[in-house]
Each structure stands twice: as C-alpha cells, then as structure tokens.
Coordinates of C-alpha atoms and ligand atoms in Angstrom, one line a residue:
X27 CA 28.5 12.2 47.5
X28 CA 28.6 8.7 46.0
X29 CA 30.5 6.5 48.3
X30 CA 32.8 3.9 46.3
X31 CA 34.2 0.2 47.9
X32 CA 37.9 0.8 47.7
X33 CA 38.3 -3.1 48.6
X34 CA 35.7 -4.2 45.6
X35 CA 37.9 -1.9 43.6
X36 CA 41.1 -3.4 44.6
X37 CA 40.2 -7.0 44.5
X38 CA 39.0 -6.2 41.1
X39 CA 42.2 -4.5 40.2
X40 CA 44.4 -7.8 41.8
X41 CA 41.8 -10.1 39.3
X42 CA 42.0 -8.0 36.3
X43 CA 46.6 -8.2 36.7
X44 CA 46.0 -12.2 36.9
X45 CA 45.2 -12.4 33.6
X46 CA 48.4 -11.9 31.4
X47 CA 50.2 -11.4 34.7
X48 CA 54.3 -11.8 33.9
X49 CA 56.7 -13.5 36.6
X50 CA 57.8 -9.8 37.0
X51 CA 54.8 -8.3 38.2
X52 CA 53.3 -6.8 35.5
X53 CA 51.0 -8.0 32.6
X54 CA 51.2 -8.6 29.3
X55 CA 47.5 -8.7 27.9
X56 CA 48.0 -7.5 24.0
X57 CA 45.0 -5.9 21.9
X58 CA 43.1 -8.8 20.7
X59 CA 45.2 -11.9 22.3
X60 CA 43.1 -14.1 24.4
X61 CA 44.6 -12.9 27.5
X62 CA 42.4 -9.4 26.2
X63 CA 39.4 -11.3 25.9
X64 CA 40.1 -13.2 28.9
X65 CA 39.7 -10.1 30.4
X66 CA 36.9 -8.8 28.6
X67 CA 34.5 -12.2 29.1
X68 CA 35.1 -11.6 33.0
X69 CA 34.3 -7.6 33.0
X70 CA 31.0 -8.9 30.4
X71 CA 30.5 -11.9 33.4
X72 CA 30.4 -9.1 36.2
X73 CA 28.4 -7.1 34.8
X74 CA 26.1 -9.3 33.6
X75 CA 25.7 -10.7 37.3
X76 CA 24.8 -7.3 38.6
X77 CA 22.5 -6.8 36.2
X78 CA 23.5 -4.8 34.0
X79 CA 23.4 -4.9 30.0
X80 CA 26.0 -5.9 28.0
X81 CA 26.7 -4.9 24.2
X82 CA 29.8 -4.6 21.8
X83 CA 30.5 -2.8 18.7
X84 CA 31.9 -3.9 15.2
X85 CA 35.1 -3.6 16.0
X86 CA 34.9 -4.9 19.7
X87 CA 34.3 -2.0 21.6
X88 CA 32.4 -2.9 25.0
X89 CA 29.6 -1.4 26.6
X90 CA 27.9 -1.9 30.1
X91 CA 24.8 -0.3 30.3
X92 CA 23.1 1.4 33.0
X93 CA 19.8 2.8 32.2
X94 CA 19.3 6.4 33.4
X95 CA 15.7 7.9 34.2
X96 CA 15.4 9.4 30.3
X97 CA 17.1 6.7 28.0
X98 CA 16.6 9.1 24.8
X99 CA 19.2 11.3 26.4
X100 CA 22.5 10.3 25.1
X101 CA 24.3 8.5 27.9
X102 CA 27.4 9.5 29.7
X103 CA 30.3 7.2 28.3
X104 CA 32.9 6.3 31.5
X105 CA 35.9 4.0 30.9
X106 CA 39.1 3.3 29.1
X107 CA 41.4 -0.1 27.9
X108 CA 42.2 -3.3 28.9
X109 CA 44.6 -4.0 26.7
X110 CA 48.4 -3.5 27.4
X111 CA 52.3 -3.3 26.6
X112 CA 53.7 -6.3 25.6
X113 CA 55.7 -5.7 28.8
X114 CA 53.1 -3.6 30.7
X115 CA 51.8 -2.2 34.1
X116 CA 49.3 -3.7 36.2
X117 CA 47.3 0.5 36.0
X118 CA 48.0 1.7 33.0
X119 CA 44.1 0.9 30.9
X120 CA 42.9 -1.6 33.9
X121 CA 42.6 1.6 36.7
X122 CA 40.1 3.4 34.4
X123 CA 38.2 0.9 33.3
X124 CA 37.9 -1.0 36.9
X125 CA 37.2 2.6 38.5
X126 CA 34.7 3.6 35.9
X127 CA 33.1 -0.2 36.4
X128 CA 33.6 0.2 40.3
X129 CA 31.2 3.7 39.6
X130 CA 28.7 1.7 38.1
X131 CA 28.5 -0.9 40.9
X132 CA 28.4 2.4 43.5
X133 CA 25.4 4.2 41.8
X134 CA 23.5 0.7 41.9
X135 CA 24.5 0.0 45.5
X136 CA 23.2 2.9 46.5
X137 CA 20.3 2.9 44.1
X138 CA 20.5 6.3 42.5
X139 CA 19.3 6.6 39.1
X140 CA 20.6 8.9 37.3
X141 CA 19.2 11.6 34.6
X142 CA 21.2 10.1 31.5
X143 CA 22.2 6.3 31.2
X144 CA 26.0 5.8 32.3
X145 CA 28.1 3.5 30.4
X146 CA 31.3 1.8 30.9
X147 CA 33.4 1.3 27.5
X148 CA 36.3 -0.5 27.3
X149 CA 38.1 0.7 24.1
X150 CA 39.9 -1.9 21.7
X151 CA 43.6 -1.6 21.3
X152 CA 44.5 1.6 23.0
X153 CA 48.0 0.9 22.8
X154 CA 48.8 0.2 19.4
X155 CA 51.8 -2.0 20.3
X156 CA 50.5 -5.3 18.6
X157 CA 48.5 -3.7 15.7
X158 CA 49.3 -0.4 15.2
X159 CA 48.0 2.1 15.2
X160 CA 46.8 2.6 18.7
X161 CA 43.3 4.1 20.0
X162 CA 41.5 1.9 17.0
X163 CA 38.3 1.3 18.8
X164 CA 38.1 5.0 19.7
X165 CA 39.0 6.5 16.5
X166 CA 36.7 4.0 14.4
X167 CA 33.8 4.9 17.1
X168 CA 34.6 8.7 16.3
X169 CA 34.5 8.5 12.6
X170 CA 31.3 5.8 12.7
X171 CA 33.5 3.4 9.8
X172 CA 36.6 1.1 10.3
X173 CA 39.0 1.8 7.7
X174 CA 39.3 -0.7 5.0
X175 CA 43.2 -0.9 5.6
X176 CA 42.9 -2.4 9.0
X177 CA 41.4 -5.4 7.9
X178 CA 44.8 -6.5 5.9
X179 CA 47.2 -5.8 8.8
X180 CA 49.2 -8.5 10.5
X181 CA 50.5 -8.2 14.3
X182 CA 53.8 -8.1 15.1
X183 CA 53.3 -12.1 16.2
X184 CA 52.3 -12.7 12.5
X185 CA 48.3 -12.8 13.6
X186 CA 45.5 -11.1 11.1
X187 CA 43.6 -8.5 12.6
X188 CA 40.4 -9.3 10.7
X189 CA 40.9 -12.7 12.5
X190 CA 41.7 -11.6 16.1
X191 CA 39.2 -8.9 15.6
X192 CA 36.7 -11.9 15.0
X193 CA 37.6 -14.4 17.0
X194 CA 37.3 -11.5 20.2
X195 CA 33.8 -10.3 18.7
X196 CA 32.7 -14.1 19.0
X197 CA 34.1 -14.6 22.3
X198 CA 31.7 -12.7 24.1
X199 CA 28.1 -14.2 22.5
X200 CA 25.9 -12.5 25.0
X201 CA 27.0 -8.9 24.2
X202 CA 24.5 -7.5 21.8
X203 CA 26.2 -6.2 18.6
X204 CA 25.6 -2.1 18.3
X205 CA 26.3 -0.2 15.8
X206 CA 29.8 1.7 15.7
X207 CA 29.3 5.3 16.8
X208 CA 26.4 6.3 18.9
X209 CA 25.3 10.2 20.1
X210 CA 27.4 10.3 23.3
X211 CA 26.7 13.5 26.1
X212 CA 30.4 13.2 27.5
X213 CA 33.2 10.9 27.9
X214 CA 35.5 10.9 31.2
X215 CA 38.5 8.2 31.8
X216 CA 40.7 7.8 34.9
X217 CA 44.3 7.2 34.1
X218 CA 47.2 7.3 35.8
X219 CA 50.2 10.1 35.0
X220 CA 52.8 7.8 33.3
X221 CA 55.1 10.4 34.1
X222 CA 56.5 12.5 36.8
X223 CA 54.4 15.6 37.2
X224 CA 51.5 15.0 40.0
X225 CA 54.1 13.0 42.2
X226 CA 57.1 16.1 41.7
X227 CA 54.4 18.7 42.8
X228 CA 52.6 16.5 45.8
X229 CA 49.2 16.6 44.0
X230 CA 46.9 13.4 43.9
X231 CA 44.5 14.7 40.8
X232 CA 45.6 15.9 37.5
X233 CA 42.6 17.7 35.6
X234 CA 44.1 17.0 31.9
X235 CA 43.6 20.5 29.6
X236 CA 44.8 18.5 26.5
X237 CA 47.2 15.9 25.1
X238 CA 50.2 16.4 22.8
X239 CA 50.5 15.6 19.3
X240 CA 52.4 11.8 18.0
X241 CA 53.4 10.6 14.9
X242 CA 54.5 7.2 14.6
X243 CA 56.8 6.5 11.0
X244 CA 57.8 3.5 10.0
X245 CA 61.1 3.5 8.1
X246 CA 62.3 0.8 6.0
X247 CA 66.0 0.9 4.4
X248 CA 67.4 -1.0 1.6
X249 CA 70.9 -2.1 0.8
X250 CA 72.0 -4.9 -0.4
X251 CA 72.9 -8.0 1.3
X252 CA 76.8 -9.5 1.1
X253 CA 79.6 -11.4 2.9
X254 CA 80.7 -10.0 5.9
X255 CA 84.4 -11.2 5.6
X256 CA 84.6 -10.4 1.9
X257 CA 83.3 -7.2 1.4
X258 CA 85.3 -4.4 1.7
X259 CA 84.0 -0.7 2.8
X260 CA 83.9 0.7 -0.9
X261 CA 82.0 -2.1 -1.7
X262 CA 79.2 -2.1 1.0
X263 CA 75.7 -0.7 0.6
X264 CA 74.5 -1.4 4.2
X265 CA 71.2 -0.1 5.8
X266 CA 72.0 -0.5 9.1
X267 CA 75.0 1.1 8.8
X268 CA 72.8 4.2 7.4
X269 CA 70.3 3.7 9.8
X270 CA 72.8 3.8 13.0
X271 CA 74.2 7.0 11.3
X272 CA 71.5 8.8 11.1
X273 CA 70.0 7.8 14.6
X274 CA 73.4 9.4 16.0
X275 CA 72.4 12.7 14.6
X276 CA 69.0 12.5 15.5
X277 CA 69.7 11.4 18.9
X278 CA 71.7 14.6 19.8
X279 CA 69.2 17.2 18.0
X280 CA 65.5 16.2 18.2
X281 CA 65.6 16.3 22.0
X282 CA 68.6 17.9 23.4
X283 CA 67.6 21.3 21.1
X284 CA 63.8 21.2 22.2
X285 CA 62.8 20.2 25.9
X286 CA 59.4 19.6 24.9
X287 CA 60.3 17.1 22.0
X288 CA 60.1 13.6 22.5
X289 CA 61.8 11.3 20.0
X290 CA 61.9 7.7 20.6
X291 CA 63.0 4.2 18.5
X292 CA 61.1 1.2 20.2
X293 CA 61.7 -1.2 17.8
X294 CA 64.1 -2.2 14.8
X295 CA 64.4 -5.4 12.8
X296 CA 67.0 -6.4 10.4
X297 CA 67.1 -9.0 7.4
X298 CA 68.1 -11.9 7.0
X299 CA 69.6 -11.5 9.9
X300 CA 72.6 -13.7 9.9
X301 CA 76.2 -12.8 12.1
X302 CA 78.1 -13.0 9.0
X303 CA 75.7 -11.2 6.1
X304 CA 75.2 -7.7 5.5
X305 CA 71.5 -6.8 6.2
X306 CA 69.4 -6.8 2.9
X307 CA 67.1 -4.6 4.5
X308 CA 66.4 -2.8 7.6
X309 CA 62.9 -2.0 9.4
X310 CA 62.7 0.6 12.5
X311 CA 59.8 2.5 14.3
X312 CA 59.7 5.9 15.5
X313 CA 57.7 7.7 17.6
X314 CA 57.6 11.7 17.8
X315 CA 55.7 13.8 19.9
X316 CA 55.4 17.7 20.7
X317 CA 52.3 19.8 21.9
X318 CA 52.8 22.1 19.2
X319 CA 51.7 21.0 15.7
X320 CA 53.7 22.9 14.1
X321 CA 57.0 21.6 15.4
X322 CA 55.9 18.0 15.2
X323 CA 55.7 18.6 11.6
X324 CA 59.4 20.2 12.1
X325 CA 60.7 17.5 13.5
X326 CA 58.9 14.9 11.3
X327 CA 60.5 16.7 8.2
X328 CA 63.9 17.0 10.3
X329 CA 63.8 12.8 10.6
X330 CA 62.9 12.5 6.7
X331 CA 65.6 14.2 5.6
X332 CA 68.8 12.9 7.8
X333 CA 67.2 9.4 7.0
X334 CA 67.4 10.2 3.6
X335 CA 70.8 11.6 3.2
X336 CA 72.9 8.6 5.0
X337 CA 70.5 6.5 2.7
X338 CA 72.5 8.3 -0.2
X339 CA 75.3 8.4 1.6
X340 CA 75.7 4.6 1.8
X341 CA 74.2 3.7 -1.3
X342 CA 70.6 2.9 -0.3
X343 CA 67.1 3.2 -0.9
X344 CA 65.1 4.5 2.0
X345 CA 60.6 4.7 2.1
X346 CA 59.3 6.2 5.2
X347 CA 55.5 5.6 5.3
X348 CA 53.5 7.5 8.6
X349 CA 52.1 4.8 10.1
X350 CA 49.9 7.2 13.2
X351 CA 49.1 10.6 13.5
X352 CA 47.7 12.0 16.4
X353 CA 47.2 15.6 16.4
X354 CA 47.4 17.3 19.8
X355 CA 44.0 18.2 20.9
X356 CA 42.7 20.4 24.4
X357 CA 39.5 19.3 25.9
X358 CA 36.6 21.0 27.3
X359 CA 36.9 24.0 29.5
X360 CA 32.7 23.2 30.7
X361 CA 33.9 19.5 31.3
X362 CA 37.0 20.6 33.0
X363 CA 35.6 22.6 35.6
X364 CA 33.2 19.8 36.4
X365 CA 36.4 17.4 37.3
X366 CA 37.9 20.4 39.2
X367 CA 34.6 20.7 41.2
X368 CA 34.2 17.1 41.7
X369 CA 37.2 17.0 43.4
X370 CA 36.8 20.1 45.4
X371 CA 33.7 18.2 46.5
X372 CA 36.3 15.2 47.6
X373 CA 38.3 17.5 48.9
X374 CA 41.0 16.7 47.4
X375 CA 43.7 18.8 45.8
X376 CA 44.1 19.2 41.8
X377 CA 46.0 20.8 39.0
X378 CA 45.7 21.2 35.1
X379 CA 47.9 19.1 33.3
X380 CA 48.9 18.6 30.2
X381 CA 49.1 14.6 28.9
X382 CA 52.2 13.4 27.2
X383 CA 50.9 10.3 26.4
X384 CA 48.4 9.5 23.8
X385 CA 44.7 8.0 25.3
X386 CA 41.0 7.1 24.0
X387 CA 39.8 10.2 25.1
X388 CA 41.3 12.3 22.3
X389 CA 39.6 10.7 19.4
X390 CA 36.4 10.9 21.5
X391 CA 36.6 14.8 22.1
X392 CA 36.3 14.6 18.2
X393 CA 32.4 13.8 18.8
X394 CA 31.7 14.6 22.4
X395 CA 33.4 16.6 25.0
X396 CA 35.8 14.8 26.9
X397 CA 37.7 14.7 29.7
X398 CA 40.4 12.8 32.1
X399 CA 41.4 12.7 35.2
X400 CA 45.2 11.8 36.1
X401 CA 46.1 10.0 39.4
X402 CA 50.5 10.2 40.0
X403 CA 52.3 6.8 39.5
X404 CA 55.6 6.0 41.9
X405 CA 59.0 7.4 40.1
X406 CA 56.6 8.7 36.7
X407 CA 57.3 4.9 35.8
X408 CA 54.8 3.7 33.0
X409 CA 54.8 1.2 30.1
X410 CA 57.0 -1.0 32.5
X411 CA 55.8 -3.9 34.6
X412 CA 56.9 -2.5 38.0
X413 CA 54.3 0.6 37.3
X414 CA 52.7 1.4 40.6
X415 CA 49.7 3.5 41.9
X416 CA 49.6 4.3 45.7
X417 CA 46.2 3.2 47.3
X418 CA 45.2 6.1 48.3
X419 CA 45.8 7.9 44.8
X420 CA 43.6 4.9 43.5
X421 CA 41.0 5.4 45.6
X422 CA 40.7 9.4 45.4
X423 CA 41.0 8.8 41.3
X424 CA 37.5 6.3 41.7
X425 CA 36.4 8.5 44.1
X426 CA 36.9 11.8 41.7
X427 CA 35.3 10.1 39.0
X428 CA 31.9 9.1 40.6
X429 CA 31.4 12.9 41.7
X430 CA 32.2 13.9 37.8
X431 CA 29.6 11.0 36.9
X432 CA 27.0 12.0 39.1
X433 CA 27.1 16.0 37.6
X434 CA 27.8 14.9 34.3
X435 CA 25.2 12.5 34.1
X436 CA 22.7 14.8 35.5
X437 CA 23.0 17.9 33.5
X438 CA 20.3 17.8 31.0
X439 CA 21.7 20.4 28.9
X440 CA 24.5 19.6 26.4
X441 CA 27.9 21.0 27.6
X442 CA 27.9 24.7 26.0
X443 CA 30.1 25.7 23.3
X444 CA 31.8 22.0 23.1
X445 CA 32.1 22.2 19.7
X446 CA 33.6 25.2 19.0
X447 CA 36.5 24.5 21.9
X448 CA 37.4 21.2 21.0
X449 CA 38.1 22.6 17.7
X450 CA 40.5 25.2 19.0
X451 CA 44.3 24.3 19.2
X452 CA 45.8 23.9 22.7
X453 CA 48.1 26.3 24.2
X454 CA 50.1 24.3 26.3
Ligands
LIG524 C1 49.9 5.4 24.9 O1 50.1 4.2 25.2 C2 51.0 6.2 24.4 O2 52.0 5.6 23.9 O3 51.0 7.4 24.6
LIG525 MN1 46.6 3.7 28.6
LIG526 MN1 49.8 2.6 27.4

C-alpha cells in the first residue's frame, strides 16, 4: 500500500480554489485566462521544488515527470484539468489533477521507484466553455497535430486562441517544450460523479466502463431586423420567434420520449439587441448527448429539422454548423479490473459506471488504454459553484488512485488486447 497525506492533499485542494475563487464559493478559472495559468505556474513551482521535472507541449499540455527504474518504457500518464466553468466547482478538474500530483509526492515520500516513469498531465481546456470545443489538449495529444482551425477561433470574451495559447506556453519558461503526442502505457484520472449515481447507491468509487456520446451544434437564425411598434405579425420575419418555437417542441420530445437523452441550451445571443428592434439574427448552443450512437445521430437529425421548419415557417434562414462531436467510447476491461482491485486492496466498495459527462480520458483511450475512477459529489451537483466532495470520498479517490498507479506503473507488459477493446462500441 502507498500511504497518501490527506492534509497535503487538502491544503493543496483549499490553494488550487484561491485562484479564480468567486464570492460564492466556487471558481472561475477559464481555459487559457491567467487565473489558468496562475494555477498552472504554482502546480509547475511545486513540482519543481520537489524535484521533479517539468515540461509542456505545443498546445500547453503539462507534464511533471517522475523517472521510473526503465525510462524507455512509456510512462504511466496520471491527471486531469485545471481549467473550469465560467461559474464552476472548486472539484470538478482540480481533484484529479491535485490527487494524481498528491500520488507523485507519496511515491517520492516513501521513495519507491517505480518500473515505468509516472506523469502528472494537466490537460488544456477540458471544458470547452471559453473556446470550444472542449478536451483540446487531449484530442490534439491523441491525433499528434492541432488542427489548423483552432488557431482562428475567438473566446466568448472576444480573446484569440492562438494568443492565449501563447501567452500560457510563455508563462511557464522553465517547462521544457515536448513534442505533442508521446507513446503513453496508460492513462488514469480521478473525477468526481457530477451526477447522482455513487451517492443514490451509498458507494464511494465508481470504476467508469465508458462515457456517452455529445454533440455540441451551434445554430445561427436569420430574419430580418424591424420596428417593434410598427411591424405588424404578417410583416415580421423574426428568428427568435422561430427559435423559441422550435425549442418548445424540442423541449417536450428529445427528453421526455427517451430517458437516456440529454438535450440542453446553455447559451443564446441575440442581435442587435435593442428592447424595441426585431432581432436581425439569432445565435444559440446546443448540447446533446446519448450512449448510443445511433440515437445521438437521431436526435441530432430530429433538432435539424424542427429548427429548419419554424425557420420556414417564419420566413427565415437558418445554418447549423456541429461545433463538437464526441462519440461515446468504453474503456479497457484489463485497466478496469486494475481500478476494481486497487480498491479492493483499500478496501473500499466500488461499482461500474457509466459517465455522462464528457472528460480527457476519452480522447486518450484513442492511443492508450484508459481509465477513471469516479468519487460521489453532495446532491449529483456539478458545473455549479456550491459542488462539494465529502472528505472522506476525497481521500479514498487519492487513495484508489495510488494503488492503480503503483500496478499500472509496474506491469511491464502492455495491457492485452487494448486495442481491439477500445475500438469496440459500449453497451451501456
Ligand atoms: C464536461 O465538462 C462536460 O460537459 O461533460
Ligand atoms: Mn472535468
Ligand atoms: Mn466540467
């Protein structure tokens, strides 16, 4: 057993929430916004103090590097994000990352060396919410390239992403640039739930079998701006009025008529804007999910076409462009049964789960096997700044993880068969 420092890891946890800390309690540390590399410079600063090395990638993945007895053996990768919701929790990206750090520290505290070099990575702009779309550093490190189209996009604060990207990348001098994409033997990230499953059954680990599919669109409508007092209804060709229409419908379908749909509108703009002008043009998000790929596709075609038809219906023009697509992947039955058995060996209890949210670790199982482990959050409550992790469930996450570490990062052999099973679809 490796022993972790449950108050090291919660001091680090109470640090880490100082830094784009909101009046509410919970944190607002964007991808790429100095409060992110705020908190990147003082992960780089701690683990530079302890010794260990330090290196980023082109598009500002971070490394911390801890050699293993046989550094030709690619390493173990441990981590997650730092980055959050404009409106975030204090856990959601910060547990994984400061547990998978807190591992580190444990393994050189007690001065085992292990076969294969561990790594902590911190993955750039996990959540997608400032530049979209999410899991960037992860899927760029999967396919070895960042894709040209990135470098042109602007935030939703108006920033350039080739800039921000930059300007983090220069922020950290004494990290080493690597290049993107490196052989990797297995990837595992702590994260909490962000929903209701582990608390509703009384279980503190959740062994994740896979994660469902999302599809972000991004739907812009045009009408055609006019007086509000003036214009009578024959005479309007309003988007929002289209939009709103077709929202209804889609409200009291998608989800009511499949239990295992998820259909959600975060965000909706309209121009210019004014109280007393008919909007020129409306903008809206839309994120879908579903663990079958099939019905996501359903459903995506299901949105298309009621946007389309109140479009017509009110005399618009409607372009829906998919902005993310993130199909639902299962991870590694070899990798799996090591999390189950590290937390048999913590004797604690555990379950397989499947994740509803999106994370780093599906783009990664593209390369590598990977695999999570879930810790419950109070009331499912996630992507909110009163998210909450019980200490004990933070501890037994950490603790979960450094059993998984030490047999993961021990096994000389490559996990059999990885290949073929993270090719196969998830039955969920
Ligand atoms: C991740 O943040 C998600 O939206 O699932
Ligand atoms: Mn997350
Ligand atoms: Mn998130």
């Amino acid at each position: 057993m490796l022993a972790i420092n449950a108050n090291r890891l919660n001091a680090r946890l109470q640090a880490f929430a100082a830094i784009g800390g909101t009046t509410k309690g919970g944190v607002n540390r964007q991808a790429l916004t100095e409060g992110d590399r705020r908190a990147r410079r003082l992960l780089a600063e701690l683990a530079t103090a302890r010794g260990f090395r330090v290196f980023q990638d082109p598009i500002a993945n971070l490394f911390v590097w801890r050699n293993g007895r046989d550094e030709t053996l690619p390493p173990l990768l441990i981590g997650s994000h730092l980055d959050s919701q404009p409106a975030g929790g204090r856990f959601d990206g910060a547990l994984g990352t400061l547990s998978a750090f807190e591992v580190l520290e444990s393994l050189e505290d007690a001065g085992t060396i292990t076969d294969r070099s561990v790594v902590v990575v911190v993955w750039t702009n996990e959540e997608g919410c400032r530049f979209s779309p999410g899991c960037m550093g992860s899927m760029a490190f999967s396919e070895g390239a960042i894709p040209g189209l990135w470098q042109d996009k602007n935030a939703t604060d108006g920033a350039r992403f080739a800039e921000e990207l930059s300007l983090t990348i220069q922020s950290l001098p004494e990290a080493a640039m690597v290049p993107l994409g490196f052989p990797v033997h297995a990837y595992l990230e702590v994260h909490i739930e962000q929903g209701p499953s582990l608390e509703a059954a009384g279980i503190p680990i959740g062994v994740v079998k896979g994660i469902q599919g999302t599809r972000w669109l991004d739907v812009t409508i045009k009408g055609q701006t006019a007086h509000a007092g003036t214009t009578g209804l024959s005479w309007r060709r309003d988007p929002l009025r289209a939009l709103t229409s077709a929202f209804s419908n889609l409200y009291n379908t998608v989800m009511p008529g499949d239990p295992e749909a998820r259909f959600t509108i975060g965000r909706i703009s309209a121009r210019p804007g004014s109280v007393n002008a008919i909007p020129e043009e409306v903008h809206c998000t839309i994120d879908i999910r579903h663990p079958d790929p099939g019905r996501l596709d359903e459903i995506e075609m299901f949105v298309r076409s009621q946007i389309g038809e109140e479009a017509d219906t009110h005399g618009c023009r409607v372009q829906i462009l998919c902005a993310f697509d993130m199909p639902a992947c299962g991870f590694s039955e070899p990798l799996r049964e090591v999390i189950s058995h590290a937390a048999s060996v913590c004797k604690v209890q555990s379950m397989p789960m499947l994740s509803g949210a999106f994370h780093d670790a599906l783009f990664v199982n593209r390369i590598a096997p990977a695999g999570m482990i879930f810790v419950p959050c109070r009331d499912g409550l996630s992507h909110n700044e009163d998210e909450y992790v019980e200490q004990e469930h933070i501890v037994m996450g950490c603790e979960v993880l450094a059993q998984a570490t030490l047999l993961a990062a021990n096994c000389m052999d490559p996990f059999p068969d990885c290949t073929a099973l993270h090719t196969i679809e998830p039955t969920f």
